[in-house]
Coordinates of C-alpha atoms in Angstrom, one line a residue:
Chain A
M1 CA -31.8 11.9 12.9
P2 CA -30.3 10.1 10.0
A3 CA -29.7 13.4 8.1
Q4 CA -27.6 14.7 11.0
H5 CA -25.5 11.6 11.0
S6 CA -24.8 11.7 7.4
D7 CA -23.5 15.2 7.7
S8 CA -21.1 14.4 10.5
V9 CA -20.1 11.2 8.9
K10 CA -18.6 12.5 5.7
P11 CA -15.3 14.3 6.7
L12 CA -14.3 11.8 9.3
I13 CA -14.8 8.8 7.1
D14 CA -13.0 10.3 4.1
H15 CA -9.8 10.2 6.1
L16 CA -10.5 7.0 8.0
F17 CA -11.4 5.2 4.8
R18 CA -8.2 6.2 3.1
H19 CA -6.1 4.7 5.8
E20 CA -8.2 1.7 6.7
S21 CA -8.7 0.7 3.1
G22 CA -4.9 0.6 2.6
K23 CA -4.5 -1.6 5.6
L24 CA -7.3 -3.9 4.6
I25 CA -6.3 -4.3 1.0
A26 CA -2.8 -5.2 2.2
I27 CA -4.1 -7.9 4.5
L28 CA -6.6 -9.3 2.0
T29 CA -4.0 -9.4 -0.7
K30 CA -1.9 -11.5 1.7
I31 CA -4.8 -13.8 2.2
F32 CA -6.1 -14.0 -1.4
G33 CA -2.7 -13.6 -3.1
P34 CA -1.7 -10.8 -5.5
V35 CA -3.2 -12.9 -8.3
N36 CA -6.6 -12.1 -6.7
L37 CA -5.9 -8.4 -6.1
E38 CA -9.2 -7.4 -7.6
L39 CA -11.0 -9.7 -5.2
A40 CA -9.3 -8.0 -2.3
E41 CA -10.2 -4.6 -3.7
D42 CA -13.8 -5.6 -4.1
V43 CA -14.1 -6.9 -0.6
V44 CA -12.8 -3.6 0.8
Q45 CA -15.0 -1.6 -1.5
D46 CA -18.0 -3.5 -0.4
T47 CA -17.0 -3.1 3.3
L48 CA -16.7 0.6 2.9
L49 CA -20.0 0.9 1.2
K50 CA -21.6 -1.2 3.9
A51 CA -20.1 1.0 6.6
L52 CA -21.3 4.2 4.9
D53 CA -24.8 2.8 4.7
H54 CA -24.8 1.5 8.2
W55 CA -23.2 4.5 9.8
K56 CA -25.4 6.9 8.1
F57 CA -28.4 5.5 10.0
H58 CA -26.8 4.2 13.2
G59 CA -24.0 6.8 13.7
I60 CA -20.3 6.1 13.7
P61 CA -19.3 3.3 16.1
D62 CA -16.9 4.0 19.0
N63 CA -14.2 2.1 17.2
P64 CA -14.8 2.5 13.5
S65 CA -11.6 0.8 12.6
A66 CA -12.5 -2.4 14.5
W67 CA -16.0 -2.2 12.9
L68 CA -14.4 -2.1 9.4
F69 CA -12.1 -5.0 10.2
T70 CA -14.9 -7.2 11.5
A71 CA -17.1 -6.3 8.5
A72 CA -14.2 -7.0 6.1
R73 CA -13.6 -10.4 7.8
N74 CA -17.2 -11.4 7.3
K75 CA -17.2 -10.3 3.7
A76 CA -13.9 -12.2 3.1
L77 CA -15.5 -15.3 4.5
D78 CA -18.4 -15.0 2.2
V79 CA -16.1 -14.5 -0.8
I80 CA -14.0 -17.5 0.2
R81 CA -17.1 -19.7 0.5
R82 CA -18.2 -18.5 -3.0
E83 CA -14.9 -19.0 -4.6
R84 CA -13.3 -21.9 -2.8
Y85 CA -13.9 -24.5 -5.6
K86 CA -12.8 -22.0 -8.3
K87 CA -9.8 -20.2 -7.0
E88 CA -6.5 -20.8 -5.3
F89 CA -5.7 -18.4 -2.5
A90 CA -2.3 -17.5 -1.2
G91 CA 0.1 -20.4 -0.6
E92 CA -0.4 -22.7 2.3
L93 CA -3.2 -20.6 3.7
S94 CA -5.4 -21.6 0.7
V95 CA -6.2 -25.1 2.1
L96 CA -7.0 -23.7 5.6
L97 CA -9.2 -21.1 4.1
K98 CA -11.2 -23.6 2.2
S99 CA -12.2 -25.7 5.2
E100 CA -15.0 -24.6 7.5
Y101 CA -13.0 -26.1 10.3
S102 CA -10.3 -23.6 10.0
A103 CA -11.4 -20.7 7.7
G104 CA -12.9 -18.5 10.4
T105 CA -10.1 -18.9 12.8
T106 CA -7.5 -18.4 10.2
L107 CA -9.2 -15.2 9.1
N108 CA -9.6 -14.0 12.7
F109 CA -5.9 -14.5 13.1
L110 CA -4.9 -12.7 9.9
I111 CA -7.5 -9.9 9.9
N112 CA -6.7 -8.0 13.0
E113 CA -5.4 -4.6 13.6
N114 CA -2.0 -5.6 14.9
E115 CA 1.0 -6.2 12.8
I116 CA -0.3 -4.4 9.8
Q117 CA 3.0 -2.7 9.1
D118 CA 4.5 -5.9 7.8
E119 CA 1.6 -6.4 5.4
Q120 CA 1.8 -2.9 4.1
L121 CA 5.5 -3.2 3.5
R122 CA 5.0 -6.4 1.6
M123 CA 2.3 -4.8 -0.4
M124 CA 4.7 -2.0 -1.4
F125 CA 7.0 -4.7 -2.8
V126 CA 4.1 -6.3 -4.6
C127 CA 3.1 -2.9 -6.1
C128 CA 6.7 -2.2 -7.2
H129 CA 7.3 -5.7 -8.6
P130 CA 9.5 -5.6 -11.7
V131 CA 6.6 -7.0 -13.8
V132 CA 4.7 -3.7 -13.3
A133 CA 5.8 -0.6 -15.3
E134 CA 6.9 2.4 -13.2
E135 CA 3.9 4.5 -13.9
G136 CA 1.7 1.5 -13.0
Q137 CA 3.6 1.0 -9.7
V138 CA 2.8 4.5 -8.5
A139 CA -0.8 4.2 -9.5
L140 CA -1.0 0.9 -7.8
I141 CA 0.4 2.2 -4.5
L142 CA -2.1 5.0 -4.5
K143 CA -5.0 2.7 -5.2
T144 CA -4.1 -0.1 -2.9
L145 CA -2.1 1.4 -0.1
C146 CA -3.3 4.9 0.1
G147 CA -7.0 4.4 -0.6
F148 CA -7.1 6.8 -3.6
S149 CA -9.9 6.3 -6.1
V150 CA -9.2 6.1 -9.8
A151 CA -10.6 9.6 -10.2
E152 CA -8.3 11.0 -7.5
I153 CA -5.2 9.2 -9.0
A154 CA -6.2 10.7 -12.4
K155 CA -6.3 14.1 -10.8
A156 CA -3.0 13.6 -9.1
F157 CA -1.3 12.7 -12.4
L158 CA -3.2 15.3 -14.5
T159 CA -4.6 12.6 -16.7
N160 CA -8.0 10.9 -17.3
E161 CA -9.5 8.1 -15.4
E162 CA -9.4 5.7 -18.4
T163 CA -5.6 6.0 -18.5
I164 CA -5.3 5.1 -14.8
A165 CA -7.8 2.3 -15.1
K166 CA -5.8 0.8 -17.9
R167 CA -2.5 1.1 -15.9
L168 CA -4.1 -0.7 -12.9
Y169 CA -5.7 -3.3 -15.2
R170 CA -2.3 -4.1 -16.8
A171 CA -0.7 -4.4 -13.3
R172 CA -3.3 -6.8 -12.1
E173 CA -3.0 -8.9 -15.3
Q174 CA 0.8 -9.1 -14.7
F175 CA 0.2 -10.4 -11.1
R176 CA -2.1 -13.1 -12.5
Q177 CA 0.1 -14.1 -15.4
Q178 CA 3.4 -14.1 -13.5
N179 CA 1.8 -15.5 -10.3
V180 CA 3.4 -12.8 -8.1
R181 CA 3.5 -13.8 -4.5
F182 CA 2.9 -11.7 -1.4
E183 CA 6.3 -11.7 0.1
F184 CA 9.5 -9.7 0.7
P185 CA 12.1 -10.2 -2.1
Q186 CA 14.8 -12.8 -1.7
P187 CA 17.8 -11.3 0.2
G188 CA 19.8 -11.2 -3.1
D189 CA 17.1 -9.2 -4.8
L190 CA 16.3 -7.0 -1.8
P191 CA 18.6 -4.0 -2.4
Q192 CA 17.5 -3.6 -6.0
R193 CA 13.8 -4.1 -5.2
R194 CA 14.0 -1.7 -2.3
E195 CA 15.4 0.9 -4.7
S196 CA 12.3 0.5 -6.9
V197 CA 10.1 1.1 -3.9
L198 CA 12.1 4.2 -2.9
T199 CA 11.8 5.5 -6.5
A200 CA 8.0 5.0 -6.5
I201 CA 7.7 6.9 -3.2
Y202 CA 10.0 9.7 -4.5
L203 CA 7.8 10.0 -7.6
L204 CA 4.7 10.0 -5.4
F205 CA 6.1 12.8 -3.3
N206 CA 7.2 14.9 -6.3
E207 CA 3.8 14.5 -7.8
G208 CA 2.4 16.1 -4.7
Y209 CA 5.1 18.6 -4.1
N210 CA 6.2 19.9 -7.5
S211 CA 3.3 19.2 -9.7
S212 CA 1.5 22.0 -11.3
N213 CA -1.7 20.5 -9.9
Y214 CA -3.8 23.1 -8.3
D215 CA -5.9 20.8 -6.3
M216 CA -4.2 21.4 -2.9
L217 CA -6.1 18.7 -1.1
I218 CA -4.8 16.0 -3.4
R219 CA -1.3 17.4 -3.2
E220 CA -1.4 17.4 0.6
D221 CA -2.6 13.8 0.6
L222 CA 0.2 12.7 -1.8
V223 CA 2.8 14.4 0.4
E224 CA 1.4 12.9 3.6
E225 CA 1.1 9.4 2.1
S226 CA 4.6 9.4 0.7
L227 CA 5.9 10.4 4.1
R228 CA 3.9 7.7 5.8
L229 CA 5.1 5.0 3.5
A230 CA 8.8 6.1 3.7
Y231 CA 8.5 6.1 7.5
L232 CA 7.0 2.6 7.4
L233 CA 10.0 1.5 5.3
S234 CA 12.5 3.1 7.7
N235 CA 10.8 1.4 10.7
H236 CA 11.3 -2.2 9.6
P237 CA 14.6 -4.2 9.8
V238 CA 14.2 -5.6 6.3
T239 CA 13.4 -2.4 4.5
R240 CA 15.5 0.0 6.6
S241 CA 18.7 1.2 4.8
P242 CA 20.8 4.4 4.6
N243 CA 19.0 5.2 1.4
T244 CA 15.6 4.8 3.0
F245 CA 16.6 7.2 5.7
A246 CA 18.0 9.6 3.2
L247 CA 14.8 9.7 1.2
L248 CA 12.8 10.1 4.4
A249 CA 15.0 13.0 5.5
L250 CA 14.6 14.6 2.0
L251 CA 10.8 14.2 2.2
C252 CA 10.7 15.8 5.7
F253 CA 12.8 18.8 4.6
Q254 CA 10.6 19.4 1.6
A255 CA 7.3 18.8 3.3
A256 CA 8.3 21.2 6.0
R257 CA 8.3 24.0 3.4
L258 CA 5.1 22.9 1.6
Y259 CA 2.9 25.7 3.1
G260 CA 5.6 28.3 2.7
R261 CA 5.2 28.2 -1.0
I262 CA 1.8 29.8 -1.2
D263 CA 0.6 33.1 0.3
H264 CA -2.8 33.8 1.9
Q265 CA -4.4 34.3 -1.5
N266 CA -3.1 30.9 -2.7
H267 CA -0.4 32.6 -4.9
L268 CA 2.8 30.8 -5.5
L269 CA 5.9 32.3 -3.8
T270 CA 9.5 31.9 -4.9
L271 CA 12.0 30.7 -2.3
R272 CA 13.3 34.3 -2.0
H273 CA 9.9 35.6 -0.9
Q274 CA 8.7 32.8 1.3
D275 CA 7.8 33.4 4.9
R276 CA 10.3 31.1 6.7
S277 CA 8.5 31.4 10.0
I278 CA 5.7 29.1 8.8
W279 CA 8.1 26.3 7.8
N280 CA 7.4 23.3 9.9
R281 CA 10.4 23.2 12.4
E282 CA 9.3 19.9 13.9
L283 CA 9.5 18.2 10.5
I284 CA 12.9 19.8 9.9
G285 CA 14.1 18.5 13.2
Q286 CA 12.9 15.0 12.4
G287 CA 14.5 15.2 9.0
S288 CA 17.8 16.1 10.6
L289 CA 17.6 12.9 12.8
F290 CA 16.8 10.8 9.8
L291 CA 19.7 12.4 7.8
Q292 CA 22.1 11.4 10.6
Q293 CA 20.8 7.8 10.4
A294 CA 21.2 8.0 6.6
L295 CA 24.9 8.8 7.1
Q296 CA 25.6 5.6 9.1
G297 CA 26.2 3.6 5.9
D298 CA 29.1 4.0 3.6
S299 CA 27.1 4.6 0.4
V300 CA 25.9 8.0 -0.9
S301 CA 22.8 8.0 -3.0
P302 CA 21.2 11.0 -4.8
Y303 CA 18.7 11.0 -1.9
H304 CA 21.5 11.8 0.5
I305 CA 22.7 14.8 -1.6
E306 CA 19.2 16.1 -2.3
A307 CA 18.5 15.8 1.4
G308 CA 21.7 17.7 2.1
I309 CA 20.6 20.5 -0.3
A310 CA 17.1 20.7 1.2
Y311 CA 18.7 20.8 4.7
E312 CA 20.8 23.8 3.8
H313 CA 17.7 25.7 2.6
C314 CA 15.9 24.6 5.8
I315 CA 18.5 25.9 8.2
A316 CA 19.2 29.2 6.4
P317 CA 17.5 32.0 8.5
D318 CA 16.8 34.0 5.3
F319 CA 17.4 33.8 1.6
A320 CA 20.5 36.0 1.7
S321 CA 22.3 34.0 4.3
T322 CA 21.8 30.7 2.5
N323 CA 25.1 28.7 2.2
W324 CA 25.2 28.8 -1.6
K325 CA 28.8 27.6 -1.7
R326 CA 27.9 24.4 0.1
I327 CA 24.8 24.0 -2.0
L328 CA 26.8 24.4 -5.2
E329 CA 29.2 21.7 -4.1
L330 CA 26.3 19.4 -3.4
Y331 CA 24.8 20.1 -6.8
D332 CA 28.1 19.4 -8.5
W333 CA 28.3 16.1 -6.6
L334 CA 24.7 15.2 -7.4
H335 CA 25.4 16.0 -11.1
Q336 CA 28.3 13.5 -11.0
I337 CA 26.2 10.6 -9.7
K338 CA 22.9 11.5 -11.3
P339 CA 23.6 13.6 -14.4
N340 CA 20.3 15.1 -15.4
P341 CA 19.2 18.4 -17.0
M342 CA 16.9 19.2 -14.1
V343 CA 19.8 19.0 -11.7
A344 CA 21.8 21.2 -14.0
L345 CA 19.0 23.7 -14.2
N346 CA 18.8 24.0 -10.4
R347 CA 22.6 24.2 -10.3
A348 CA 22.4 27.3 -12.6
I349 CA 20.2 29.1 -10.0
V350 CA 22.8 28.5 -7.4
V351 CA 25.6 29.7 -9.7
A352 CA 23.6 32.9 -10.3
E353 CA 23.3 33.5 -6.5
L354 CA 27.1 33.0 -6.0
E355 CA 28.6 34.6 -9.1
G356 CA 25.9 36.8 -10.5
A357 CA 23.1 36.5 -13.0
G358 CA 25.6 36.6 -15.9
A359 CA 27.3 33.5 -14.7
G360 CA 23.8 31.9 -14.2
L361 CA 23.1 32.6 -17.9
A362 CA 26.3 31.0 -18.9
A363 CA 25.5 28.0 -16.7
L364 CA 22.1 27.6 -18.4
D365 CA 23.8 27.6 -21.8
H366 CA 26.2 24.9 -20.7
I367 CA 23.4 22.4 -19.5
P368 CA 24.1 19.2 -21.4
D369 CA 21.0 17.9 -23.0
L370 CA 19.3 21.3 -22.8
L371 CA 16.8 20.1 -25.4
A372 CA 15.2 17.8 -22.9
L373 CA 14.0 20.9 -21.1
E374 CA 12.7 22.7 -24.2
N375 CA 9.1 22.4 -23.1
Y376 CA 9.6 22.9 -19.4
Y377 CA 8.3 26.3 -18.4
L378 CA 10.9 26.8 -15.7
L379 CA 13.8 27.1 -18.2
P380 CA 12.6 30.3 -19.8
A381 CA 11.3 31.5 -16.5
I382 CA 14.7 31.1 -14.9
R383 CA 16.4 32.6 -17.9
A384 CA 14.1 35.6 -17.7
D385 CA 15.0 36.1 -14.0
F386 CA 18.7 36.2 -14.9
L387 CA 18.1 38.5 -17.9
A388 CA 16.1 40.9 -15.7
R389 CA 18.9 41.0 -13.2
T390 CA 21.4 41.9 -15.9
G391 CA 19.1 44.6 -17.1
E392 CA 17.9 42.9 -20.4
K393 CA 14.3 43.6 -19.8
S394 CA 12.9 43.0 -23.2
K395 CA 14.6 39.6 -23.6
A396 CA 13.4 38.8 -20.1
K397 CA 9.8 39.6 -21.1
Q398 CA 10.1 37.4 -24.2
N399 CA 11.2 34.5 -22.1
L400 CA 8.4 35.0 -19.5
E401 CA 5.9 35.1 -22.3
K402 CA 7.3 31.8 -23.7
A403 CA 7.1 30.3 -20.2
L404 CA 3.4 31.3 -20.1
T405 CA 2.7 29.2 -23.1
L406 CA 4.3 26.1 -21.5
T407 CA 2.3 25.8 -18.3
D408 CA -1.4 25.1 -17.7
S409 CA -1.3 25.7 -14.0
P410 CA -3.3 28.9 -13.1
A411 CA -1.0 29.5 -10.1
E412 CA 2.1 29.3 -12.2
K413 CA 0.6 31.5 -14.9
E414 CA -0.3 34.1 -12.3
L415 CA 3.2 34.2 -10.9
L416 CA 4.7 34.6 -14.4
K417 CA 2.3 37.4 -15.2
K418 CA 3.2 39.1 -12.0
K419 CA 6.8 39.0 -13.0
I420 CA 6.1 40.5 -16.4
G421 CA 4.3 43.3 -14.6
E422 CA 7.3 43.9 -12.3
L423 CA 9.8 44.3 -15.2
Chain B
M1 CA 2.9 -40.1 -0.6
K2 CA -0.4 -41.7 -0.1
E3 CA -3.8 -40.1 0.5
F4 CA -6.1 -40.8 3.4
M5 CA -9.5 -39.8 4.5
L6 CA -10.0 -39.2 8.2
V7 CA -13.6 -39.8 9.2
F8 CA -14.5 -38.2 12.5
R9 CA -17.3 -39.9 14.5
S10 CA -18.9 -39.2 17.8
S11 CA -22.1 -39.6 19.6
V12 CA -25.3 -37.9 18.4
Q13 CA -25.3 -35.9 21.6
N14 CA -21.7 -34.7 21.1
E15 CA -22.4 -33.6 17.5
E16 CA -25.5 -31.7 18.5
V17 CA -23.6 -30.0 21.3
F18 CA -20.8 -29.0 18.9
A19 CA -23.3 -27.5 16.5
K20 CA -25.1 -25.5 19.2
Q21 CA -22.2 -23.9 21.0
S22 CA -22.1 -20.3 21.9
P23 CA -19.9 -18.2 19.6
E24 CA -17.2 -18.0 22.3
Q25 CA -17.2 -21.8 22.8
L26 CA -17.2 -22.4 19.1
Q27 CA -14.3 -20.1 18.6
A28 CA -12.3 -21.9 21.3
E29 CA -13.1 -25.3 19.8
L30 CA -12.3 -24.2 16.3
A31 CA -9.0 -22.7 17.5
K32 CA -8.0 -26.3 18.4
W33 CA -9.0 -27.6 15.0
N34 CA -7.2 -24.7 13.3
T35 CA -4.0 -25.4 15.2
W36 CA -4.0 -29.0 14.3
M37 CA -4.8 -28.4 10.7
A38 CA -2.3 -25.6 10.3
G39 CA 0.3 -28.1 11.5
I40 CA -0.7 -30.6 8.8
A41 CA -0.8 -27.8 6.2
Q42 CA 2.7 -26.7 7.2
Q43 CA 4.0 -30.1 6.3
G44 CA 2.2 -29.8 3.0
K45 CA -0.1 -32.7 3.9
L46 CA -3.5 -31.1 4.2
I47 CA -5.8 -31.6 1.2
G48 CA -9.1 -30.4 2.6
G49 CA -12.2 -31.4 4.5
Q50 CA -15.4 -30.1 6.1
P51 CA -17.5 -30.5 9.2
L52 CA -21.0 -31.8 8.7
Y53 CA -24.4 -30.9 10.2
P54 CA -25.8 -33.6 12.5
Q55 CA -29.1 -33.6 10.5
G56 CA -29.5 -35.1 7.0
K57 CA -31.3 -37.6 4.9
V58 CA -30.5 -41.2 4.0
L59 CA -31.5 -43.0 0.9
K60 CA -31.3 -46.8 1.0
G61 CA -31.3 -49.7 -1.4
T62 CA -32.9 -50.1 -4.8
S63 CA -36.1 -48.7 -3.6
K64 CA -34.2 -45.5 -2.6
K65 CA -36.1 -45.5 0.7
L66 CA -35.7 -42.1 2.3
T67 CA -35.3 -41.6 6.0
D68 CA -34.4 -38.5 8.1
G69 CA -31.2 -38.4 10.1
P70 CA -29.8 -38.6 12.7
F71 CA -29.4 -42.2 11.7
I72 CA -27.7 -43.9 14.5
E73 CA -28.3 -44.2 18.2
G74 CA -24.8 -45.1 19.3
K75 CA -21.4 -43.4 19.0
D76 CA -21.0 -43.6 15.2
M77 CA -22.4 -40.3 14.0
V78 CA -20.1 -38.9 11.2
G79 CA -19.3 -35.3 12.2
G80 CA -16.9 -34.4 9.5
Y81 CA -13.9 -35.5 7.4
L82 CA -10.5 -34.5 6.3
L83 CA -8.4 -35.5 3.4
I84 CA -4.6 -35.7 4.0
K85 CA -1.4 -36.9 2.5
A86 CA 0.8 -39.3 4.5
T87 CA 3.7 -41.6 3.8
D88 CA 1.8 -44.6 5.1
V89 CA -1.0 -45.6 7.4
N90 CA 1.2 -45.2 10.5
D91 CA 2.1 -41.7 9.5
A92 CA -1.7 -41.0 9.0
V93 CA -2.4 -42.4 12.4
E94 CA 0.3 -40.2 14.0
I95 CA -1.3 -37.2 12.4
S96 CA -4.7 -38.3 13.6
K97 CA -3.6 -38.4 17.2
G98 CA -3.7 -34.6 17.3
C99 CA -7.4 -34.5 16.2
P100 CA -9.6 -32.5 18.6
S101 CA -12.3 -35.1 18.1
L102 CA -10.3 -37.3 20.5
N103 CA -10.7 -34.8 23.3
S104 CA -14.0 -36.6 24.0
P105 CA -14.2 -40.2 25.2
E106 CA -16.9 -40.8 22.6
G107 CA -14.9 -39.3 19.7
S108 CA -13.1 -41.5 17.1
V109 CA -11.0 -41.0 14.0
E110 CA -11.2 -43.6 11.4
V111 CA -8.2 -43.6 9.1
R112 CA -8.9 -44.9 5.6
E113 CA -6.5 -44.9 2.6
I114 CA -7.8 -43.5 -0.7
M115 CA -7.9 -46.4 -3.1
P116 CA -6.4 -45.6 -6.5
V117 CA -8.5 -47.6 -8.8
H118 CA -6.9 -49.0 -11.9
P119 CA -9.5 -50.3 -14.3

């Protein structure tokens, strides 16, 4: 029965499509060239629609991935025939793709399920090309490599679809105008270009991990995808570096605690109140191995230190036995190489644990560039916590009320209200 | 660098066999063409070209008399063409030696230089 099929089709293909579309777009961008990114996206979109249509009535094939690859290859051949007198495709492939003698074989050779890692890594460098603005880079990664729709990206960034569509449009325009190629950067540019890729993945992860977004599904996908991409990077000789491993370790340590941060009723929990038994020990173990690999080099990046801090939290059996002294040292170090008010804010929390809430308040007042945090709800929320601990309940309440006005997230608002109640 | 057209000819029978192969046979045959052409492309010498159906039409003379193909009884049926770059005719001939057309005793590759016409 067709209806039956369509019911069973939906959840499986959501996940499948997300991953397969990322692979297919990477390969097709290699074939058509980044200048024709939109063409690659159209072919994949058509392929997925065709699959939905076909599978709804015929059921899901035994090897859905192979089915998609074959369908994409056929669509790509149609597109090449249609466009071969109008467009140039990627590099020396172009001429082979335009001849019927060689187009099919060349496509068969390129569009197969092996060796896709390489294409996806190149695609990451294309997405993070310096001609694309940082916000565009992250949107582009989500759209092309992670199979997110424009609507989902908009949801992830708490913005509207039009804004995301514009960012993507500008990025594609840049590829066209600057004739960006589908390749790894030149060896001389590699370290710097690799850093841009790491930054984009870091942002992607934080968007999933820290954002006030209450759509948990989107957040899980962001976390999972950033882990997957960082792992891909760490697995290839060209993109592997101590910093890559440090970022990967950091993501593992953070992701391990993702589900500890909410309770059964979906309420946010502070670190002090989290149930550490549900932290993912396997991810923590993997993170530790990656951290060891990160320490093979002689450079220390902010990722190294952040991973070190996250590691300390992960190995502490409970909140009270956290090695705050070590964490404070790490924050001081981090602040030296990456001075930033957010780091200073987190440092103040550690100071309060070590030296008492009064010292924490003093540390807050000494944050350089405190104004930058003026509209960040956590500043008054943390101040309120310190004030409550020094017995200044009315001031604490004022600060919590201020924090309430600075966040739109229902979960965060709820946590703040709970704290007001507890005063 | 000069430009050349390679004209592939074979017997009518051969061309019809080529067009009617099973998908597996066609794939194996085309793999040979792809390898040869990719080698030319790698040297930056491939311009383009296409295979042709054995059937067609012929117009002739001022009366534009129309006849159906295939047109020839012998071994001179055009099966396709390729445009390449080569330093000279000898280079073009060397490149042509790899052509899969020549795997059949009836196959031939005609090497013709593109004539730049200066009016």
